[in-house]
Amino acid sequence: MMRCVYPCFEQISLMIWMQWKISREVRILTLLLQLREIF
């Protein structure tokens, strides 16, 4: 059972980390675009 649990947990955490990273980059990009529109 442990052999299955650990890789699954690792995959899920990796997916969450990737989603967080992507959403963070998108937020920064949108902020930059908004700043460019203002100036």
GROMACS .gro file of C-alpha atoms in nm:
model
   39
    1MET     CA    1   0.000   0.000   0.000
    2MET     CA    2   0.275   0.247   0.089
    3ARG     CA    3   0.435   0.192  -0.251
    4CYS     CA    4   0.121   0.327  -0.417
    5VAL     CA    5   0.048   0.606  -0.168
    6TYR     CA    6   0.384   0.783  -0.184
    7PRO     CA    7   0.412   0.827  -0.564
    8CYS     CA    8   0.049   0.935  -0.583
    9PHE     CA    9   0.107   1.194  -0.312
   10GLU     CA   10   0.420   1.315  -0.490
   11GLN     CA   11   0.231   1.353  -0.817
   12ILE     CA   12  -0.051   1.548  -0.653
   13SER     CA   13   0.188   1.784  -0.476
   14LEU     CA   14   0.376   1.836  -0.802
   15MET     CA   15   0.053   1.922  -0.983
   16ILE     CA   16  -0.045   2.168  -0.709
   17TRP     CA   17   0.299   2.328  -0.720
   18MET     CA   18   0.287   2.364  -1.098
   19GLN     CA   19  -0.060   2.518  -1.085
   20TRP     CA   20   0.053   2.763  -0.817
   21LYS     CA   21   0.362   2.854  -1.018
   22ILE     CA   22   0.163   2.907  -1.337
   23SER     CA   23  -0.107   3.113  -1.166
   24ARG     CA   24   0.162   3.325  -1.003
   25GLU     CA   25   0.333   3.393  -1.335
   26VAL     CA   26   0.000   3.479  -1.496
   27ARG     CA   27  -0.075   3.722  -1.215
   28ILE     CA   28   0.262   3.893  -1.258
   29LEU     CA   29   0.210   3.912  -1.634
   30THR     CA   30  -0.132   4.069  -1.596
   31LEU     CA   31   0.009   4.320  -1.348
   32LEU     CA   32   0.281   4.415  -1.594
   33LEU     CA   33   0.026   4.454  -1.872
   34GLN     CA   34  -0.191   4.676  -1.653
   35LEU     CA   35   0.108   4.891  -1.561
   36ARG     CA   36   0.199   4.926  -1.928
   37GLU     CA   37  -0.154   5.039  -2.011
   38ILE     CA   38  -0.141   5.304  -1.739
   39PHE     CA   39   0.191   5.453  -1.853
   0.00000   0.00000   0.00000
